[in-house]
Amino acid sequence: MATRTPAAEAVPAAFRTEFTGETYVPGDPGYDEARTVFNSMIDRRPAVIARCASAADVARALRLAREQDLEVAVRGGGHSVAGMALSEGGLVIDLSRMRSVEVDPDARSARVGGGAVMSDLDRATQPYALATTGGRVSTTGVGGFTLGGGSGWLERAFGLACDNLLAADVVTADGRTVRASADENPELFWALHGGGGNFGVVTSLTLRLHDLPVMSIALLLLRPENGPEAVRTYRDVLESAPDAAGGASIYITGPPEEWVPEALVGRLVCGVLMTYAGPVAELRDVAAPLLALEREADVITEIPYADLQCMLDDPPGMRNYWSAEYLDGLPDEAVSAYCAGAATMPVPSATQHVLFPMGGAVARGSADYPLPWRSSPWAVHPFGVWEDEADDDRVREWVRRVRAAVMPWASGAVYLNFIGREGQERVVSGFGEDAYERLSRVKADYDPDNVFHLNHNVKPSVAVV
């Protein structure tokens, strides 16, 4: 029998009786698994992990946290690079049991549980040839992704994930359940379009779906010395491409796949990926200048969207450090700076050096939402993923150098889902100063004591008497 620790006393018998999910405290079987998150650099030991089965369980867990004076963390997919899903010595509200997805094909919407991950949503909508913008890996939590804005392969065609948010059920810090939509609690609904988990625990989201009968990709691999030409060509194509086109330029370590030449495996390569919400024949027309480039390997095919979402899944148990800069433009000098960043990228590793095109439906979305980065046409995302602790300083320094190199073209705005803890100024820049002040007023209404602060935190405003 496992040895019970004093932390077990934080879970009274009465709570265990009424709580319909599972609880874990140090010493319990399954505790270490329950506290493991995506970023293996994060090693925190909560006093209690409350794996909730319902919104009522969430309210019960919040009450327990108040009674025991425990710091609260909320775990959806556990994908935060800063480990915001865990609290050292606190209480974790774990939503991983709440993963249901209910698709209404007639209404073209899906009701998604707060603990669902991207693959849950994508696999549920695919039989209906419907989809909505999701994260670029299948393990990302739908809730945190959407509430932070939600940038993904389909964003140029369908907008950001939060642009497709129709409603949300939220358990507030005092245990109330409220509905947020355009008609109910509209100010809270506004805040959920980029404001993150600052206002409560979102136990379900209703998302708009779009027709997606076929998805296509063209993935080209080139030697790094040919990268600058490929990236310039990709830029020129995307800046005049229809909204259906998206993708990224990605410097990576050549993977051990059958279609990758042996000489590239384990070495730095430049990848250019065009995604296309339509048939491959249309993609070939749009991508013609890219397909004219000399390359070492390629994959050009139609692919189920849910399968595309798995293509770049990060291996589990890796160390992670990311950041991003959003650019006002991408002149040749910026392309050169971006490509030069690959020269010192850790190879071999799972690290990616990414350049995303924005524009399309992203740029046309509501300028009222607290997402100032949506107007930027390009984003650079150094995505450090490695295994050996001895490489920690090396990878973090590489990420910082990449940011510094593209700073002459940076807008100053940033998508907060792409970064770890980089200080309060970066948080404000993720929302914009005016929007931050408005968010802080919403925060004061729904979480005046800042219970939900393990996030890119918006501090509640103080009323002036």
Short mmCIF file of C-alpha atoms in Angstrom, two decimals:
data_model
loop_
_atom_site.label_atom_id
_atom_site.label_comp_id
_atom_site.label_asym_id
_atom_site.label_seq_id
_atom_site.Cartn_x
_atom_site.Cartn_y
_atom_site.Cartn_z
CA MET A 1 0.00 0.00 0.00
CA ALA A 2 1.32 3.43 -0.91
CA THR A 3 2.54 5.59 1.93
CA ARG A 4 0.17 8.48 2.55
CA THR A 5 1.77 11.87 3.00
CA PRO A 6 0.48 14.84 5.00
CA ALA A 7 -0.85 16.21 1.70
CA ALA A 8 -3.56 13.57 1.88
CA GLU A 9 -5.10 15.54 4.75
CA ALA A 10 -5.82 18.33 2.23
CA VAL A 11 -8.59 16.13 0.81
CA PRO A 12 -11.27 15.68 3.49
CA ALA A 13 -13.49 12.61 3.46
CA ALA A 14 -16.54 14.75 2.73
CA PHE A 15 -14.92 16.06 -0.45
CA ARG A 16 -13.99 12.56 -1.61
CA THR A 17 -17.60 11.50 -1.10
CA GLU A 18 -19.16 14.19 -3.27
CA PHE A 19 -16.39 14.50 -5.88
CA THR A 20 -17.20 12.23 -8.85
CA GLY A 21 -13.77 12.34 -10.49
CA GLU A 22 -10.45 11.15 -9.08
CA THR A 23 -8.03 12.82 -6.70
CA TYR A 24 -4.30 12.26 -6.41
CA VAL A 25 -1.93 13.34 -3.65
CA PRO A 26 1.77 12.54 -3.26
CA GLY A 27 2.19 8.86 -2.57
CA ASP A 28 -0.92 7.81 -4.50
CA PRO A 29 -0.59 5.34 -7.38
CA GLY A 30 -0.82 7.40 -10.57
CA TYR A 31 0.23 10.67 -8.91
CA ASP A 32 3.49 11.02 -10.82
CA GLU A 33 1.78 10.26 -14.12
CA ALA A 34 -0.95 12.79 -13.32
CA ARG A 35 1.61 15.54 -12.68
CA THR A 36 3.57 14.93 -15.88
CA VAL A 37 3.13 17.63 -18.51
CA PHE A 38 4.31 18.18 -22.07
CA ASN A 39 7.50 20.05 -21.13
CA SER A 40 9.77 17.67 -19.22
CA MET A 41 11.67 20.64 -17.76
CA ILE A 42 8.66 21.21 -15.49
CA ASP A 43 8.85 19.13 -12.30
CA ARG A 44 6.30 20.35 -9.77
CA ARG A 45 4.55 18.47 -7.00
CA PRO A 46 0.99 19.67 -6.37
CA ALA A 47 -0.60 18.93 -3.00
CA VAL A 48 -3.78 17.77 -4.76
CA ILE A 49 -4.66 16.89 -8.35
CA ALA A 50 -8.43 16.93 -8.81
CA ARG A 51 -9.29 15.14 -12.05
CA CYS A 52 -12.78 16.47 -12.60
CA ALA A 53 -15.63 14.64 -14.31
CA SER A 54 -18.05 17.58 -14.55
CA ALA A 55 -18.48 21.30 -14.04
CA ALA A 56 -19.87 20.50 -10.60
CA ASP A 57 -16.57 18.77 -9.78
CA VAL A 58 -14.71 21.91 -10.87
CA ALA A 59 -16.80 24.01 -8.48
CA ARG A 60 -16.14 21.50 -5.68
CA ALA A 61 -12.41 21.60 -6.34
CA LEU A 62 -12.38 25.40 -6.26
CA ARG A 63 -14.21 25.33 -2.95
CA LEU A 64 -11.61 22.91 -1.57
CA ALA A 65 -8.83 25.22 -2.74
CA ARG A 66 -10.45 28.13 -0.90
CA GLU A 67 -10.95 26.09 2.27
CA GLN A 68 -7.38 24.79 2.28
CA ASP A 69 -5.81 28.02 0.96
CA LEU A 70 -4.25 26.20 -2.00
CA GLU A 71 -2.96 27.92 -5.13
CA VAL A 72 -5.01 26.89 -8.18
CA ALA A 73 -3.69 25.68 -11.52
CA VAL A 74 -5.88 24.52 -14.41
CA ARG A 75 -4.87 21.71 -16.72
CA GLY A 76 -6.49 21.19 -20.10
CA GLY A 77 -3.99 19.59 -22.48
CA GLY A 78 -0.95 20.33 -20.28
CA HIS A 79 0.81 21.82 -23.31
CA SER A 80 1.90 25.17 -21.83
CA VAL A 81 5.64 25.53 -22.35
CA ALA A 82 5.88 27.34 -19.00
CA GLY A 83 4.14 24.50 -17.18
CA MET A 84 1.18 26.67 -16.20
CA ALA A 85 -0.92 23.52 -15.69
CA LEU A 86 0.88 22.72 -12.41
CA SER A 87 1.25 24.41 -9.04
CA GLU A 88 3.99 23.51 -6.58
CA GLY A 89 2.14 22.55 -3.40
CA GLY A 90 -1.20 23.75 -4.78
CA LEU A 91 -4.33 22.24 -6.31
CA VAL A 92 -4.57 21.27 -9.97
CA ILE A 93 -7.99 21.27 -11.61
CA ASP A 94 -7.39 18.57 -14.20
CA LEU A 95 -9.97 18.51 -17.02
CA SER A 96 -8.53 15.51 -18.87
CA ARG A 97 -11.63 13.39 -18.21
CA MET A 98 -13.84 16.03 -19.83
CA ARG A 99 -12.94 15.30 -23.46
CA SER A 100 -16.31 14.79 -25.13
CA VAL A 101 -16.94 16.29 -28.57
CA GLU A 102 -20.53 16.59 -29.83
CA VAL A 103 -20.80 17.54 -33.50
CA ASP A 104 -23.95 19.13 -34.91
CA PRO A 105 -23.40 18.85 -38.67
CA ASP A 106 -26.57 20.77 -39.48
CA ALA A 107 -25.61 23.73 -37.32
CA ARG A 108 -21.94 23.29 -38.32
CA SER A 109 -20.80 23.49 -34.75
CA ALA A 110 -19.15 21.31 -32.13
CA ARG A 111 -19.49 21.37 -28.35
CA VAL A 112 -16.09 20.46 -26.93
CA GLY A 113 -15.20 19.47 -23.37
CA GLY A 114 -12.67 21.63 -21.57
CA GLY A 115 -10.13 18.80 -21.41
CA ALA A 116 -10.30 17.76 -25.07
CA VAL A 117 -7.15 17.80 -27.15
CA MET A 118 -6.92 18.62 -30.83
CA SER A 119 -7.13 15.02 -32.01
CA ASP A 120 -10.44 14.58 -30.14
CA LEU A 121 -11.95 17.47 -32.07
CA ASP A 122 -10.37 16.74 -35.45
CA ARG A 123 -11.30 13.03 -35.45
CA ALA A 124 -14.88 13.84 -34.43
CA THR A 125 -15.48 16.42 -37.18
CA GLN A 126 -13.67 14.63 -40.00
CA PRO A 127 -16.47 12.12 -40.84
CA TYR A 128 -18.69 15.11 -41.65
CA ALA A 129 -16.05 16.81 -43.85
CA LEU A 130 -16.04 19.67 -41.36
CA ALA A 131 -13.19 21.31 -39.47
CA THR A 132 -12.17 24.42 -37.59
CA THR A 133 -8.80 26.01 -36.96
CA GLY A 134 -6.79 23.87 -34.56
CA GLY A 135 -3.29 23.73 -33.17
CA ARG A 136 -0.58 22.36 -35.41
CA VAL A 137 -0.09 19.25 -33.29
CA SER A 138 -2.70 16.75 -32.18
CA THR A 139 -1.86 16.89 -28.46
CA THR A 140 -2.60 20.59 -27.93
CA GLY A 141 -5.51 21.26 -25.56
CA VAL A 142 -8.48 22.80 -27.37
CA GLY A 143 -9.42 25.04 -24.44
CA GLY A 144 -6.13 26.79 -23.75
CA PHE A 145 -5.41 26.99 -27.46
CA THR A 146 -8.71 28.68 -28.28
CA LEU A 147 -8.80 31.03 -25.29
CA GLY A 148 -5.30 32.26 -26.13
CA GLY A 149 -6.33 33.11 -29.70
CA GLY A 150 -5.62 29.90 -31.59
CA SER A 151 -3.18 30.00 -34.53
CA GLY A 152 -3.16 26.96 -36.84
CA TRP A 153 -2.89 25.61 -40.38
CA LEU A 154 -6.44 26.67 -41.30
CA GLU A 155 -6.30 30.21 -39.90
CA ARG A 156 -5.89 32.00 -43.24
CA ALA A 157 -8.98 30.21 -44.52
CA PHE A 158 -11.20 30.08 -41.40
CA GLY A 159 -9.75 32.63 -38.99
CA LEU A 160 -8.21 32.06 -35.59
CA ALA A 161 -9.74 29.48 -33.29
CA CYS A 162 -11.24 32.17 -31.07
CA ASP A 163 -12.87 33.78 -34.12
CA ASN A 164 -14.89 30.56 -34.30
CA LEU A 165 -15.87 30.56 -30.62
CA LEU A 166 -19.66 30.69 -30.35
CA ALA A 167 -20.12 30.12 -26.63
CA ALA A 168 -18.35 28.89 -23.50
CA ASP A 169 -19.40 27.52 -20.13
CA VAL A 170 -17.24 28.96 -17.37
CA VAL A 171 -16.91 28.10 -13.69
CA THR A 172 -15.82 31.28 -11.92
CA ALA A 173 -13.54 31.59 -8.90
CA ASP A 174 -16.52 31.63 -6.52
CA GLY A 175 -17.93 28.41 -7.99
CA ARG A 176 -20.68 29.87 -10.16
CA THR A 177 -21.28 28.47 -13.65
CA VAL A 178 -21.92 31.14 -16.26
CA ARG A 179 -22.52 31.05 -19.98
CA ALA A 180 -20.58 33.42 -22.21
CA SER A 181 -21.78 34.20 -25.72
CA ALA A 182 -22.60 37.20 -27.86
CA ASP A 183 -25.92 37.47 -25.97
CA GLU A 184 -24.96 36.25 -22.48
CA ASN A 185 -22.21 37.93 -20.47
CA PRO A 186 -20.88 39.56 -23.65
CA GLU A 187 -17.96 41.29 -21.94
CA LEU A 188 -16.69 37.97 -20.61
CA PHE A 189 -17.23 36.48 -24.07
CA TRP A 190 -15.07 39.25 -25.53
CA ALA A 191 -12.34 38.54 -22.97
CA LEU A 192 -12.26 34.86 -23.88
CA HIS A 193 -11.14 35.83 -27.39
CA GLY A 194 -7.46 35.89 -26.53
CA GLY A 195 -7.53 36.63 -22.78
CA GLY A 196 -6.66 33.06 -21.86
CA GLY A 197 -7.65 31.30 -18.64
CA ASN A 198 -7.72 34.45 -16.54
CA PHE A 199 -11.44 34.55 -15.85
CA GLY A 200 -12.46 31.05 -14.80
CA VAL A 201 -12.34 27.40 -15.74
CA VAL A 202 -13.87 26.83 -19.18
CA THR A 203 -15.57 23.45 -18.99
CA SER A 204 -16.96 23.46 -22.53
CA LEU A 205 -16.67 25.47 -25.73
CA THR A 206 -18.96 25.64 -28.73
CA LEU A 207 -17.01 26.18 -31.94
CA ARG A 208 -18.08 27.05 -35.48
CA LEU A 209 -17.17 24.42 -38.10
CA HIS A 210 -16.42 24.91 -41.79
CA ASP A 211 -16.69 22.72 -44.85
CA LEU A 212 -13.40 20.95 -45.56
CA PRO A 213 -13.99 18.11 -48.01
CA VAL A 214 -10.32 17.78 -48.91
CA MET A 215 -6.96 19.01 -47.59
CA SER A 216 -3.70 19.05 -49.54
CA ILE A 217 -0.04 19.62 -48.73
CA ALA A 218 3.24 20.17 -50.53
CA LEU A 219 6.25 19.58 -48.28
CA LEU A 220 9.65 20.22 -49.86
CA LEU A 221 13.01 19.45 -48.27
CA LEU A 222 16.07 21.39 -49.39
CA ARG A 223 19.67 21.64 -48.34
CA PRO A 224 20.15 24.58 -45.96
CA GLU A 225 22.29 26.53 -48.45
CA ASN A 226 19.23 26.65 -50.72
CA GLY A 227 16.99 27.83 -47.88
CA PRO A 228 17.10 31.59 -48.50
CA GLU A 229 15.93 31.24 -52.12
CA ALA A 230 13.18 28.84 -51.06
CA VAL A 231 11.97 31.11 -48.27
CA ARG A 232 11.93 34.15 -50.56
CA THR A 233 9.93 32.18 -53.11
CA TYR A 234 7.55 30.96 -50.43
CA ARG A 235 7.08 34.55 -49.23
CA ASP A 236 6.27 35.78 -52.73
CA VAL A 237 3.80 32.94 -53.33
CA LEU A 238 1.99 33.35 -50.00
CA GLU A 239 1.72 37.12 -50.24
CA SER A 240 -0.48 36.74 -53.32
CA ALA A 241 -2.02 33.33 -52.58
CA PRO A 242 -5.71 32.69 -51.89
CA ASP A 243 -6.80 32.30 -48.28
CA ALA A 244 -6.95 28.53 -48.71
CA ALA A 245 -3.14 28.46 -48.77
CA GLY A 246 -1.09 28.41 -45.59
CA GLY A 247 1.79 26.49 -44.09
CA ALA A 248 5.28 27.43 -42.91
CA SER A 249 8.97 27.44 -43.60
CA ILE A 250 10.59 25.09 -41.09
CA TYR A 251 14.27 24.36 -40.53
CA ILE A 252 14.45 20.93 -38.89
CA THR A 253 16.71 17.95 -38.37
CA GLY A 254 16.13 15.56 -41.29
CA PRO A 255 13.80 12.83 -39.98
CA PRO A 256 14.38 9.10 -40.50
CA GLU A 257 11.45 8.71 -42.90
CA GLU A 258 11.40 6.51 -46.01
CA TRP A 259 10.91 9.51 -48.30
CA VAL A 260 13.89 11.42 -46.82
CA PRO A 261 17.27 10.73 -48.51
CA GLU A 262 19.70 9.03 -46.15
CA ALA A 263 22.21 11.86 -46.62
CA LEU A 264 19.75 14.31 -45.00
CA VAL A 265 18.77 12.19 -42.00
CA GLY A 266 20.10 13.70 -38.79
CA ARG A 267 21.30 16.85 -40.60
CA LEU A 268 19.95 20.38 -40.87
CA VAL A 269 17.41 20.75 -43.68
CA CYS A 270 15.13 23.54 -44.82
CA GLY A 271 11.53 22.47 -45.16
CA VAL A 272 8.87 24.46 -46.97
CA LEU A 273 5.30 23.38 -46.28
CA MET A 274 2.28 24.66 -48.16
CA THR A 275 -1.06 23.58 -46.77
CA TYR A 276 -4.15 24.04 -48.90
CA ALA A 277 -7.81 23.79 -47.96
CA GLY A 278 -8.76 22.25 -51.28
CA PRO A 279 -7.69 19.69 -53.90
CA VAL A 280 -4.07 19.01 -54.76
CA ALA A 281 -4.53 20.20 -58.36
CA GLU A 282 -5.36 23.70 -57.08
CA LEU A 283 -2.40 23.56 -54.70
CA ARG A 284 -0.07 22.74 -57.59
CA ASP A 285 -1.28 25.78 -59.48
CA VAL A 286 -0.77 28.11 -56.53
CA ALA A 287 2.56 26.57 -55.54
CA ALA A 288 4.00 26.42 -59.09
CA PRO A 289 6.98 28.73 -58.35
CA LEU A 290 7.84 26.62 -55.30
CA LEU A 291 7.52 23.36 -57.19
CA ALA A 292 9.96 24.68 -59.78
CA LEU A 293 12.73 24.80 -57.15
CA GLU A 294 15.45 22.19 -57.04
CA ARG A 295 14.94 20.05 -53.94
CA GLU A 296 16.11 16.84 -52.29
CA ALA A 297 12.71 15.33 -51.47
CA ASP A 298 9.03 16.16 -51.43
CA VAL A 299 5.57 14.97 -50.46
CA ILE A 300 2.71 16.41 -52.53
CA THR A 301 -0.61 14.84 -51.76
CA GLU A 302 -4.14 15.14 -50.48
CA ILE A 303 -4.33 14.21 -46.81
CA PRO A 304 -7.07 14.03 -44.17
CA TYR A 305 -6.86 17.14 -42.02
CA ALA A 306 -6.67 15.09 -38.81
CA ASP A 307 -3.62 13.28 -40.22
CA LEU A 308 -1.96 16.57 -41.14
CA GLN A 309 -2.43 17.63 -37.53
CA CYS A 310 -0.29 14.66 -36.42
CA MET A 311 2.59 15.26 -38.85
CA LEU A 312 4.62 17.49 -36.54
CA ASP A 313 3.66 15.96 -33.20
CA ASP A 314 6.44 16.51 -30.70
CA PRO A 315 7.94 13.41 -29.10
CA PRO A 316 6.94 13.03 -25.42
CA GLY A 317 9.37 13.53 -22.56
CA MET A 318 11.37 16.32 -24.24
CA ARG A 319 12.65 19.60 -22.86
CA ASN A 320 11.06 22.71 -24.38
CA TYR A 321 11.79 26.43 -24.65
CA TRP A 322 9.96 28.60 -27.20
CA SER A 323 9.45 32.20 -28.13
CA ALA A 324 8.16 34.28 -31.05
CA GLU A 325 8.28 37.61 -32.80
CA TYR A 326 5.58 38.95 -35.13
CA LEU A 327 6.87 40.95 -38.08
CA ASP A 328 5.46 43.98 -39.86
CA GLY A 329 7.02 42.75 -43.10
CA LEU A 330 9.44 40.24 -44.56
CA PRO A 331 11.93 41.99 -46.85
CA ASP A 332 14.93 40.08 -48.19
CA GLU A 333 17.01 41.28 -45.24
CA ALA A 334 14.53 39.74 -42.80
CA VAL A 335 14.58 36.49 -44.76
CA SER A 336 18.37 36.44 -44.51
CA ALA A 337 18.23 37.07 -40.76
CA TYR A 338 15.70 34.30 -40.30
CA CYS A 339 17.67 31.79 -42.36
CA ALA A 340 20.94 32.71 -40.63
CA GLY A 341 19.34 31.67 -37.36
CA ALA A 342 19.33 28.08 -38.58
CA ALA A 343 23.15 27.99 -38.67
CA THR A 344 23.38 27.71 -34.88
CA MET A 345 20.21 25.69 -34.38
CA PRO A 346 20.78 22.57 -32.22
CA VAL A 347 21.08 19.61 -34.61
CA PRO A 348 20.29 16.80 -34.29
CA SER A 349 17.28 17.51 -32.09
CA ALA A 350 13.53 17.95 -32.37
CA THR A 351 14.01 21.73 -32.45
CA GLN A 352 12.21 23.65 -35.20
CA HIS A 353 12.96 27.11 -36.60
CA VAL A 354 9.63 28.25 -38.01
CA LEU A 355 8.33 31.10 -40.14
CA PHE A 356 4.54 31.35 -40.39
CA PRO A 357 2.50 33.35 -42.91
CA MET A 358 -0.45 35.22 -41.42
CA GLY A 359 -2.92 37.36 -43.35
CA GLY A 360 -6.11 36.11 -44.97
CA ALA A 361 -9.00 35.60 -42.56
CA VAL A 362 -6.67 36.26 -39.62
CA ALA A 363 -6.06 39.84 -40.68
CA ARG A 364 -9.74 40.37 -41.54
CA GLY A 365 -10.95 39.17 -38.13
CA SER A 366 -12.31 41.46 -35.46
CA ALA A 367 -9.83 44.17 -34.52
CA ASP A 368 -11.79 44.57 -31.29
CA TYR A 369 -10.46 41.35 -29.78
CA PRO A 370 -7.31 41.57 -27.59
CA LEU A 371 -5.06 40.12 -30.31
CA PRO A 372 -2.83 42.89 -31.69
CA TRP A 373 -0.57 40.38 -33.41
CA ARG A 374 -3.29 39.30 -35.82
CA SER A 375 -2.48 42.18 -38.17
CA SER A 376 1.16 41.08 -38.60
CA PRO A 377 1.79 39.35 -41.94
CA TRP A 378 4.56 37.03 -40.69
CA ALA A 379 5.67 35.34 -37.47
CA VAL A 380 9.03 33.82 -36.51
CA HIS A 381 8.76 31.03 -33.94
CA PRO A 382 12.00 29.49 -32.61
CA PHE A 383 10.75 26.24 -31.09
CA GLY A 384 13.43 24.60 -28.95
CA VAL A 385 12.83 20.89 -28.26
CA TRP A 386 15.67 18.73 -26.98
CA GLU A 387 16.47 15.80 -24.71
CA ASP A 388 19.73 16.39 -22.81
CA GLU A 389 19.67 18.71 -19.80
CA ALA A 390 23.26 19.67 -20.64
CA ASP A 391 21.92 21.50 -23.71
CA ASP A 392 19.54 23.76 -21.73
CA ASP A 393 21.64 26.93 -21.87
CA ARG A 394 22.65 26.36 -25.48
CA VAL A 395 19.05 26.03 -26.73
CA ARG A 396 17.69 28.89 -24.69
CA GLU A 397 20.45 31.16 -25.95
CA TRP A 398 19.69 30.10 -29.53
CA VAL A 399 16.02 31.05 -29.09
CA ARG A 400 17.01 34.46 -27.74
CA ARG A 401 19.44 35.07 -30.62
CA VAL A 402 16.74 34.29 -33.17
CA ARG A 403 14.41 36.83 -31.56
CA ALA A 404 17.16 39.46 -31.48
CA ALA A 405 18.04 38.88 -35.14
CA VAL A 406 14.52 39.64 -36.42
CA MET A 407 13.84 42.48 -33.99
CA PRO A 408 14.36 45.23 -36.62
CA TRP A 409 11.15 44.04 -38.33
CA ALA A 410 9.18 43.09 -35.20
CA SER A 411 5.83 44.71 -34.43
CA GLY A 412 6.20 44.21 -30.67
CA ALA A 413 2.94 42.25 -30.44
CA VAL A 414 3.13 38.54 -29.60
CA TYR A 415 0.89 35.47 -29.50
CA LEU A 416 1.17 34.43 -25.87
CA ASN A 417 0.50 30.73 -26.56
CA PHE A 418 3.87 30.69 -28.35
CA ILE A 419 5.97 31.88 -25.41
CA GLY A 420 6.85 30.97 -21.84
CA ARG A 421 7.28 33.38 -18.96
CA GLU A 422 8.94 36.47 -20.45
CA GLY A 423 7.77 39.14 -18.02
CA GLN A 424 4.70 41.31 -17.56
CA GLU A 425 5.64 43.70 -20.36
CA ARG A 426 5.42 40.85 -22.86
CA VAL A 427 2.02 39.89 -21.42
CA VAL A 428 0.73 43.40 -22.01
CA SER A 429 2.20 43.37 -25.53
CA GLY A 430 0.26 40.18 -26.19
CA PHE A 431 -3.02 42.04 -25.63
CA GLY A 432 -2.21 45.67 -26.34
CA GLU A 433 -2.33 48.33 -23.60
CA ASP A 434 -5.95 49.42 -24.10
CA ALA A 435 -7.20 45.85 -24.35
CA TYR A 436 -5.18 44.89 -21.25
CA GLU A 437 -6.95 47.60 -19.25
CA ARG A 438 -10.32 46.34 -20.47
CA LEU A 439 -9.35 42.75 -19.66
CA SER A 440 -8.32 43.81 -16.16
CA ARG A 441 -11.80 45.26 -15.60
CA VAL A 442 -13.38 41.96 -16.72
CA LYS A 443 -10.94 40.17 -14.42
CA ALA A 444 -12.08 42.31 -11.50
CA ASP A 445 -15.68 41.31 -12.20
CA TYR A 446 -15.09 37.56 -12.43
CA ASP A 447 -11.86 36.93 -10.47
CA PRO A 448 -11.18 39.93 -8.21
CA ASP A 449 -8.77 37.94 -6.00
CA ASN A 450 -6.72 36.72 -8.98
CA VAL A 451 -7.29 33.06 -8.13
CA PHE A 452 -6.48 32.19 -11.74
CA HIS A 453 -3.00 33.68 -11.96
CA LEU A 454 -0.92 30.73 -13.20
CA ASN A 455 -1.18 31.94 -16.78
CA HIS A 456 -0.13 34.94 -18.82
CA ASN A 457 -1.71 36.89 -16.05
CA VAL A 458 -4.08 39.81 -16.29
CA LYS A 459 -4.24 41.49 -12.91
CA PRO A 460 -7.67 42.66 -11.75
CA SER A 461 -8.17 46.41 -11.84
CA VAL A 462 -8.63 48.28 -8.59
CA ALA A 463 -11.71 50.45 -8.49
CA VAL A 464 -11.07 54.14 -7.82
CA VAL A 465 -13.34 55.44 -5.04
#
